[in-house]
Amino acid sequence: MNPAFKPPWRVLIADDHAPTRVDVRHALDGDERFEVCAELADAAEAVHAALHERPDICLLDLCMPGGGLAAVWEITARLPEAKIVILTVSDTDTSLFSAIQAGVRGYLLKTMNLNRLPDALDGVCRGEAAMQRTLMARVLERFRRREPRWRQTAGTGHTRYRLTSREWEVLELLAQGRSTAEIAERLVLSSSAVRVHVASIVRKLGVHDRAAAVELFRRRSDT
């Protein structure tokens, strides 16, 4: 069915902060495009209700008991047709990009004017994304930085090798003494992905291990 003819959209709200649930319901109740089908206070209840109610959209808090992100992963896996939007106080890169990787269609902050919420959710149901401009700018910047742009660095002897921008970021963090886990958290990568980048850096620079790569990096920085 064409989504243009499907409203009212059925909305599930999950947030352990009762006043937020009241405010969100108030923003949606007066709009004929929406029908609130469930209100929950924790992640486990949200997953159970989503499977039972099969809402068009799930509006989830990240910081509720049980973890909003865990609920996103579970609902996305078991009810892929449901569109998930985060409504949270957290504007950190870790929260934002972890939610995007989990499959959300929108990421909104509780500081937003809730009068704009109905249009944002309606847009999501019609295939759009919902995100404040400041957050979208950070997403675009992260995407730009992840593209395989190349930067040269000196290798052994007089040879020069090229590292991707991502490998360069990993090398800079290694030089700061960061562990694999810390680099993974900082760059929103898995630990295994970081190890792959380190192995590539070591191979391209023609050195034996990460310590030698860091030493080469520091010598270059001092020149």
PDB file of N, CA, C and O in Angstrom, residues 74-135:
ATOM      1  N   GLU A  74      17.035  -5.143  18.927  1.00  0.00           N
ATOM      2  CA  GLU A  74      16.072  -6.243  19.014  1.00  0.00           C
ATOM      3  C   GLU A  74      14.864  -5.999  18.107  1.00  0.00           C
ATOM      4  O   GLU A  74      14.431  -6.898  17.370  1.00  0.00           O
ATOM      5  N   ILE A  75      14.339  -4.793  18.152  1.00  0.00           N
ATOM      6  CA  ILE A  75      13.160  -4.491  17.335  1.00  0.00           C
ATOM      7  C   ILE A  75      13.514  -4.508  15.851  1.00  0.00           C
ATOM      8  O   ILE A  75      12.759  -5.029  15.022  1.00  0.00           O
ATOM      9  N   THR A  76      14.663  -3.956  15.514  1.00  0.00           N
ATOM     10  CA  THR A  76      15.095  -3.948  14.113  1.00  0.00           C
ATOM     11  C   THR A  76      15.233  -5.362  13.565  1.00  0.00           C
ATOM     12  O   THR A  76      14.852  -5.648  12.421  1.00  0.00           O
ATOM     13  N   ALA A  77      15.774  -6.260  14.403  1.00  0.00           N
ATOM     14  CA  ALA A  77      15.976  -7.642  13.962  1.00  0.00           C
ATOM     15  C   ALA A  77      14.661  -8.401  13.827  1.00  0.00           C
ATOM     16  O   ALA A  77      14.479  -9.194  12.893  1.00  0.00           O
ATOM     17  N   ARG A  78      13.741  -8.163  14.761  1.00  0.00           N
ATOM     18  CA  ARG A  78      12.526  -8.973  14.803  1.00  0.00           C
ATOM     19  C   ARG A  78      11.317  -8.304  14.137  1.00  0.00           C
ATOM     20  O   ARG A  78      10.333  -8.973  13.822  1.00  0.00           O
ATOM     21  N   LEU A  79      11.404  -6.993  13.930  1.00  0.00           N
ATOM     22  CA  LEU A  79      10.290  -6.271  13.315  1.00  0.00           C
ATOM     23  C   LEU A  79      10.860  -5.216  12.374  1.00  0.00           C
ATOM     24  O   LEU A  79      10.740  -4.010  12.609  1.00  0.00           O
ATOM     25  N   PRO A  80      11.517  -5.655  11.307  1.00  0.00           N
ATOM     26  CA  PRO A  80      12.253  -4.723  10.439  1.00  0.00           C
ATOM     27  C   PRO A  80      11.378  -3.678   9.761  1.00  0.00           C
ATOM     28  O   PRO A  80      11.887  -2.637   9.344  1.00  0.00           O
ATOM     29  N   GLU A  81      10.076  -3.934   9.668  1.00  0.00           N
ATOM     30  CA  GLU A  81       9.205  -2.949   9.022  1.00  0.00           C
ATOM     31  C   GLU A  81       8.922  -1.744   9.917  1.00  0.00           C
ATOM     32  O   GLU A  81       8.475  -0.695   9.439  1.00  0.00           O
ATOM     33  N   ALA A  82       9.148  -1.875  11.223  1.00  0.00           N
ATOM     34  CA  ALA A  82       8.916  -0.749  12.136  1.00  0.00           C
ATOM     35  C   ALA A  82      10.052   0.261  12.000  1.00  0.00           C
ATOM     36  O   ALA A  82      11.221  -0.106  11.929  1.00  0.00           O
ATOM     37  N   LYS A  83       9.703   1.520  11.963  1.00  0.00           N
ATOM     38  CA  LYS A  83      10.697   2.575  11.863  1.00  0.00           C
ATOM     39  C   LYS A  83      10.990   3.096  13.277  1.00  0.00           C
ATOM     40  O   LYS A  83      10.071   3.367  14.035  1.00  0.00           O
ATOM     41  N   ILE A  84      12.257   3.238  13.593  1.00  0.00           N
ATOM     42  CA  ILE A  84      12.644   3.609  14.958  1.00  0.00           C
ATOM     43  C   ILE A  84      13.277   4.990  14.956  1.00  0.00           C
ATOM     44  O   ILE A  84      14.165   5.290  14.156  1.00  0.00           O
ATOM     45  N   VAL A  85      12.806   5.809  15.884  1.00  0.00           N
ATOM     46  CA  VAL A  85      13.352   7.151  16.080  1.00  0.00           C
ATOM     47  C   VAL A  85      13.769   7.281  17.537  1.00  0.00           C
ATOM     48  O   VAL A  85      13.028   6.895  18.443  1.00  0.00           O
ATOM     49  N   ILE A  86      14.955   7.811  17.771  1.00  0.00           N
ATOM     50  CA  ILE A  86      15.444   8.058  19.123  1.00  0.00           C
ATOM     51  C   ILE A  86      15.052   9.465  19.550  1.00  0.00           C
ATOM     52  O   ILE A  86      15.189  10.420  18.775  1.00  0.00           O
ATOM     53  N   LEU A  87      14.567   9.593  20.784  1.00  0.00           N
ATOM     54  CA  LEU A  87      14.325  10.900  21.403  1.00  0.00           C
ATOM     55  C   LEU A  87      15.069  10.882  22.721  1.00  0.00           C
ATOM     56  O   LEU A  87      14.686  10.155  23.646  1.00  0.00           O
ATOM     57  N   THR A  88      16.138  11.654  22.835  1.00  0.00           N
ATOM     58  CA  THR A  88      17.054  11.501  23.963  1.00  0.00           C
ATOM     59  C   THR A  88      17.689  12.834  24.364  1.00  0.00           C
ATOM     60  O   THR A  88      17.601  13.822  23.617  1.00  0.00           O
ATOM     61  N   VAL A  89      18.341  12.833  25.506  1.00  0.00           N
ATOM     62  CA  VAL A  89      19.124  14.000  25.922  1.00  0.00           C
ATOM     63  C   VAL A  89      20.573  13.880  25.470  1.00  0.00           C
ATOM     64  O   VAL A  89      21.326  14.838  25.520  1.00  0.00           O
ATOM     65  N   SER A  90      20.978  12.697  25.035  1.00  0.00           N
ATOM     66  CA  SER A  90      22.379  12.438  24.708  1.00  0.00           C
ATOM     67  C   SER A  90      22.710  12.877  23.288  1.00  0.00           C
ATOM     68  O   SER A  90      22.141  12.365  22.324  1.00  0.00           O
ATOM     69  N   ASP A  91      23.658  13.808  23.178  1.00  0.00           N
ATOM     70  CA  ASP A  91      24.076  14.253  21.847  1.00  0.00           C
ATOM     71  C   ASP A  91      25.533  13.882  21.562  1.00  0.00           C
ATOM     72  O   ASP A  91      26.181  14.482  20.718  1.00  0.00           O
ATOM     73  N   THR A  92      26.063  12.861  22.269  1.00  0.00           N
ATOM     74  CA  THR A  92      27.444  12.455  22.042  1.00  0.00           C
ATOM     75  C   THR A  92      27.568  11.703  20.721  1.00  0.00           C
ATOM     76  O   THR A  92      26.608  11.081  20.246  1.00  0.00           O
ATOM     77  N   ASP A  93      28.764  11.746  20.144  1.00  0.00           N
ATOM     78  CA  ASP A  93      28.994  11.016  18.904  1.00  0.00           C
ATOM     79  C   ASP A  93      28.793   9.524  19.104  1.00  0.00           C
ATOM     80  O   ASP A  93      28.261   8.835  18.216  1.00  0.00           O
ATOM     81  N   THR A  94      29.227   9.006  20.262  1.00  0.00           N
ATOM     82  CA  THR A  94      29.078   7.569  20.517  1.00  0.00           C
ATOM     83  C   THR A  94      27.617   7.167  20.465  1.00  0.00           C
ATOM     84  O   THR A  94      27.254   6.168  19.821  1.00  0.00           O
ATOM     85  N   SER A  95      26.744   7.922  21.136  1.00  0.00           N
ATOM     86  CA  SER A  95      25.310   7.607  21.131  1.00  0.00           C
ATOM     87  C   SER A  95      24.720   7.750  19.735  1.00  0.00           C
ATOM     88  O   SER A  95      23.985   6.881  19.254  1.00  0.00           O
ATOM     89  N   LEU A  96      25.049   8.833  19.069  1.00  0.00           N
ATOM     90  CA  LEU A  96      24.485   9.127  17.752  1.00  0.00           C
ATOM     91  C   LEU A  96      24.850   8.044  16.741  1.00  0.00           C
ATOM     92  O   LEU A  96      23.974   7.469  16.078  1.00  0.00           O
ATOM     93  N   PHE A  97      26.136   7.736  16.639  1.00  0.00           N
ATOM     94  CA  PHE A  97      26.569   6.804  15.595  1.00  0.00           C
ATOM     95  C   PHE A  97      26.256   5.352  15.949  1.00  0.00           C
ATOM     96  O   PHE A  97      26.021   4.533  15.052  1.00  0.00           O
ATOM     97  N   SER A  98      26.211   5.050  17.232  1.00  0.00           N
ATOM     98  CA  SER A  98      25.790   3.698  17.623  1.00  0.00           C
ATOM     99  C   SER A  98      24.331   3.477  17.254  1.00  0.00           C
ATOM    100  O   SER A  98      23.954   2.390  16.788  1.00  0.00           O
ATOM    101  N   ALA A  99      23.508   4.496  17.446  1.00  0.00           N
ATOM    102  CA  ALA A  99      22.087   4.379  17.090  1.00  0.00           C
ATOM    103  C   ALA A  99      21.906   4.243  15.582  1.00  0.00           C
ATOM    104  O   ALA A  99      21.090   3.445  15.108  1.00  0.00           O
ATOM    105  N   ILE A 100      22.674   5.008  14.822  1.00  0.00           N
ATOM    106  CA  ILE A 100      22.583   4.925  13.365  1.00  0.00           C
ATOM    107  C   ILE A 100      22.994   3.539  12.886  1.00  0.00           C
ATOM    108  O   ILE A 100      22.340   2.935  12.024  1.00  0.00           O
ATOM    109  N   GLN A 101      24.071   3.006  13.473  1.00  0.00           N
ATOM    110  CA  GLN A 101      24.523   1.669  13.091  1.00  0.00           C
ATOM    111  C   GLN A 101      23.495   0.602  13.455  1.00  0.00           C
ATOM    112  O   GLN A 101      23.388  -0.426  12.775  1.00  0.00           O
ATOM    113  N   ALA A 102      22.729   0.852  14.510  1.00  0.00           N
ATOM    114  CA  ALA A 102      21.706  -0.110  14.933  1.00  0.00           C
ATOM    115  C   ALA A 102      20.484  -0.078  14.029  1.00  0.00           C
ATOM    116  O   ALA A 102      19.665  -1.000  14.076  1.00  0.00           O
ATOM    117  N   GLY A 103      20.335   0.978  13.230  1.00  0.00           N
ATOM    118  CA  GLY A 103      19.251   0.995  12.256  1.00  0.00           C
ATOM    119  C   GLY A 103      18.149   2.017  12.475  1.00  0.00           C
ATOM    120  O   GLY A 103      17.072   1.888  11.885  1.00  0.00           O
ATOM    121  N   VAL A 104      18.389   3.055  13.306  1.00  0.00           N
ATOM    122  CA  VAL A 104      17.332   4.040  13.521  1.00  0.00           C
ATOM    123  C   VAL A 104      17.109   4.880  12.275  1.00  0.00           C
ATOM    124  O   VAL A 104      17.999   5.041  11.444  1.00  0.00           O
ATOM    125  N   ARG A 105      15.896   5.420  12.151  1.00  0.00           N
ATOM    126  CA  ARG A 105      15.545   6.296  11.023  1.00  0.00           C
ATOM    127  C   ARG A 105      15.579   7.768  11.420  1.00  0.00           C
ATOM    128  O   ARG A 105      15.400   8.640  10.572  1.00  0.00           O
ATOM    129  N   GLY A 106      15.772   8.009  12.716  1.00  0.00           N
ATOM    130  CA  GLY A 106      15.824   9.383  13.178  1.00  0.00           C
ATOM    131  C   GLY A 106      16.477   9.471  14.536  1.00  0.00           C
ATOM    132  O   GLY A 106      16.474   8.509  15.312  1.00  0.00           O
ATOM    133  N   TYR A 107      17.047  10.635  14.831  1.00  0.00           N
ATOM    134  CA  TYR A 107      17.704  10.869  16.117  1.00  0.00           C
ATOM    135  C   TYR A 107      17.389  12.300  16.513  1.00  0.00           C
ATOM    136  O   TYR A 107      17.891  13.255  15.909  1.00  0.00           O
ATOM    137  N   LEU A 108      16.514  12.444  17.512  1.00  0.00           N
ATOM    138  CA  LEU A 108      16.047  13.760  17.943  1.00  0.00           C
ATOM    139  C   LEU A 108      16.429  14.003  19.402  1.00  0.00           C
ATOM    140  O   LEU A 108      16.504  13.067  20.195  1.00  0.00           O
ATOM    141  N   LEU A 109      16.663  15.258  19.724  1.00  0.00           N
ATOM    142  CA  LEU A 109      17.025  15.629  21.091  1.00  0.00           C
ATOM    143  C   LEU A 109      15.803  16.174  21.823  1.00  0.00           C
ATOM    144  O   LEU A 109      14.932  16.815  21.222  1.00  0.00           O
ATOM    145  N   LYS A 110      15.754  15.918  23.113  1.00  0.00           N
ATOM    146  CA  LYS A 110      14.606  16.352  23.909  1.00  0.00           C
ATOM    147  C   LYS A 110      14.534  17.865  24.053  1.00  0.00           C
ATOM    148  O   LYS A 110      13.530  18.390  24.546  1.00  0.00           O
ATOM    149  N   THR A 111      15.572  18.555  23.620  1.00  0.00           N
ATOM    150  CA  THR A 111      15.542  20.018  23.641  1.00  0.00           C
ATOM    151  C   THR A 111      14.746  20.583  22.464  1.00  0.00           C
ATOM    152  O   THR A 111      14.507  21.786  22.405  1.00  0.00           O
ATOM    153  N   MET A 112      14.339  19.731  21.539  1.00  0.00           N
ATOM    154  CA  MET A 112      13.595  20.214  20.376  1.00  0.00           C
ATOM    155  C   MET A 112      12.216  20.728  20.784  1.00  0.00           C
ATOM    156  O   MET A 112      11.680  20.374  21.836  1.00  0.00           O
ATOM    157  N   ASN A 113      11.657  21.546  19.949  1.00  0.00           N
ATOM    158  CA  ASN A 113      10.282  21.996  20.125  1.00  0.00           C
ATOM    159  C   ASN A 113       9.364  20.835  19.734  1.00  0.00           C
ATOM    160  O   ASN A 113       9.319  20.438  18.573  1.00  0.00           O
ATOM    161  N   LEU A 114       8.642  20.279  20.702  1.00  0.00           N
ATOM    162  CA  LEU A 114       7.822  19.102  20.422  1.00  0.00           C
ATOM    163  C   LEU A 114       6.659  19.394  19.476  1.00  0.00           C
ATOM    164  O   LEU A 114       6.032  18.461  18.969  1.00  0.00           O
ATOM    165  N   ASN A 115       6.382  20.657  19.217  1.00  0.00           N
ATOM    166  CA  ASN A 115       5.369  20.973  18.216  1.00  0.00           C
ATOM    167  C   ASN A 115       5.811  20.505  16.823  1.00  0.00           C
ATOM    168  O   ASN A 115       4.983  20.318  15.932  1.00  0.00           O
ATOM    169  N   ARG A 116       7.135  20.317  16.669  1.00  0.00           N
ATOM    170  CA  ARG A 116       7.669  19.857  15.378  1.00  0.00           C
ATOM    171  C   ARG A 116       7.721  18.330  15.281  1.00  0.00           C
ATOM    172  O   ARG A 116       8.022  17.788  14.215  1.00  0.00           O
ATOM    173  N   LEU A 117       7.442  17.662  16.377  1.00  0.00           N
ATOM    174  CA  LEU A 117       7.558  16.213  16.397  1.00  0.00           C
ATOM    175  C   LEU A 117       6.610  15.518  15.415  1.00  0.00           C
ATOM    176  O   LEU A 117       7.030  14.590  14.710  1.00  0.00           O
ATOM    177  N   PRO A 118       5.337  15.909  15.339  1.00  0.00           N
ATOM    178  CA  PRO A 118       4.431  15.212  14.409  1.00  0.00           C
ATOM    179  C   PRO A 118       4.932  15.230  12.965  1.00  0.00           C
ATOM    180  O   PRO A 118       4.909  14.199  12.290  1.00  0.00           O
ATOM    181  N   ASP A 119       5.385  16.385  12.481  1.00  0.00           N
ATOM    182  CA  ASP A 119       5.871  16.453  11.104  1.00  0.00           C
ATOM    183  C   ASP A 119       7.114  15.602  10.920  1.00  0.00           C
ATOM    184  O   ASP A 119       7.296  14.958   9.872  1.00  0.00           O
ATOM    185  N   ALA A 120       7.989  15.579  11.941  1.00  0.00           N
ATOM    186  CA  ALA A 120       9.207  14.775  11.853  1.00  0.00           C
ATOM    187  C   ALA A 120       8.871  13.291  11.751  1.00  0.00           C
ATOM    188  O   ALA A 120       9.423  12.564  10.916  1.00  0.00           O
ATOM    189  N   LEU A 121       7.941  12.821  12.595  1.00  0.00           N
ATOM    190  CA  LEU A 121       7.572  11.410  12.579  1.00  0.00           C
ATOM    191  C   LEU A 121       6.802  11.041  11.314  1.00  0.00           C
ATOM    192  O   LEU A 121       6.974   9.951  10.764  1.00  0.00           O
ATOM    193  N   ASP A 122       5.963  11.946  10.848  1.00  0.00           N
ATOM    194  CA  ASP A 122       5.241  11.694   9.601  1.00  0.00           C
ATOM    195  C   ASP A 122       6.229  11.544   8.449  1.00  0.00           C
ATOM    196  O   ASP A 122       6.080  10.669   7.590  1.00  0.00           O
ATOM    197  N   GLY A 123       7.258  12.378   8.447  1.00  0.00           N
ATOM    198  CA  GLY A 123       8.282  12.284   7.412  1.00  0.00           C
ATOM    199  C   GLY A 123       9.000  10.943   7.452  1.00  0.00           C
ATOM    200  O   GLY A 123       9.266  10.336   6.410  1.00  0.00           O
ATOM    201  N   VAL A 124       9.323  10.467   8.659  1.00  0.00           N
ATOM    202  CA  VAL A 124       9.982   9.171   8.802  1.00  0.00           C
ATOM    203  C   VAL A 124       9.106   8.063   8.236  1.00  0.00           C
ATOM    204  O   VAL A 124       9.581   7.165   7.525  1.00  0.00           O
ATOM    205  N   CYS A 125       7.828   8.099   8.539  1.00  0.00           N
ATOM    206  CA  CYS A 125       6.911   7.071   8.036  1.00  0.00           C
ATOM    207  C   CYS A 125       6.802   7.101   6.518  1.00  0.00           C
ATOM    208  O   CYS A 125       6.445   6.092   5.897  1.00  0.00           O
ATOM    209  N   ARG A 126       7.117   8.219   5.920  1.00  0.00           N
ATOM    210  CA  ARG A 126       7.054   8.346   4.456  1.00  0.00           C
ATOM    211  C   ARG A 126       8.429   8.176   3.799  1.00  0.00           C
ATOM    212  O   ARG A 126       8.598   8.482   2.619  1.00  0.00           O
ATOM    213  N   GLY A 127       9.401   7.731   4.580  1.00  0.00           N
ATOM    214  CA  GLY A 127      10.701   7.419   3.995  1.00  0.00           C
ATOM    215  C   GLY A 127      11.788   8.441   4.205  1.00  0.00           C
ATOM    216  O   GLY A 127      12.900   8.288   3.680  1.00  0.00           O
ATOM    217  N   GLU A 128      11.513   9.489   4.977  1.00  0.00           N
ATOM    218  CA  GLU A 128      12.523  10.498   5.244  1.00  0.00           C
ATOM    219  C   GLU A 128      13.290  10.153   6.518  1.00  0.00           C
ATOM    220  O   GLU A 128      12.953   9.214   7.236  1.00  0.00           O
ATOM    221  N   ALA A 129      14.332  10.937   6.796  1.00  0.00           N
ATOM    222  CA  ALA A 129      15.069  10.822   8.049  1.00  0.00           C
ATOM    223  C   ALA A 129      14.686  11.990   8.940  1.00  0.00           C
ATOM    224  O   ALA A 129      14.249  13.039   8.453  1.00  0.00           O
ATOM    225  N   ALA A 130      14.832  11.820  10.255  1.00  0.00           N
ATOM    226  CA  ALA A 130      14.516  12.890  11.200  1.00  0.00           C
ATOM    227  C   ALA A 130      15.745  13.165  12.057  1.00  0.00           C
ATOM    228  O   ALA A 130      16.170  12.315  12.840  1.00  0.00           O
ATOM    229  N   MET A 131      16.309  14.350  11.889  1.00  0.00           N
ATOM    230  CA  MET A 131      17.507  14.690  12.649  1.00  0.00           C
ATOM    231  C   MET A 131      17.717  16.201  12.622  1.00  0.00           C
ATOM    232  O   MET A 131      17.529  16.841  11.583  1.00  0.00           O
ATOM    233  N   GLN A 132      18.101  16.766  13.770  1.00  0.00           N
ATOM    234  CA  GLN A 132      18.389  18.191  13.801  1.00  0.00           C
ATOM    235  C   GLN A 132      19.601  18.530  12.945  1.00  0.00           C
ATOM    236  O   GLN A 132      20.478  17.689  12.726  1.00  0.00           O
ATOM    237  N   ARG A 133      19.647  19.743  12.439  1.00  0.00           N
ATOM    238  CA  ARG A 133      20.693  20.122  11.491  1.00  0.00           C
ATOM    239  C   ARG A 133      22.090  19.984  12.079  1.00  0.00           C
ATOM    240  O   ARG A 133      23.025  19.592  11.376  1.00  0.00           O
ATOM    241  N   THR A 134      22.239  20.309  13.357  1.00  0.00           N
ATOM    242  CA  THR A 134      23.573  20.215  13.961  1.00  0.00           C
ATOM    243  C   THR A 134      24.059  18.769  13.989  1.00  0.00           C
ATOM    244  O   THR A 134      25.240  18.495  13.772  1.00  0.00           O
ATOM    245  N   LEU A 135      23.145  17.836  14.243  1.00  0.00           N
ATOM    246  CA  LEU A 135      23.523  16.421  14.247  1.00  0.00           C
ATOM    247  C   LEU A 135      23.789  15.933  12.828  1.00  0.00           C
ATOM    248  O   LEU A 135      24.722  15.150  12.602  1.00  0.00           O
TER     249      LEU A 135
END
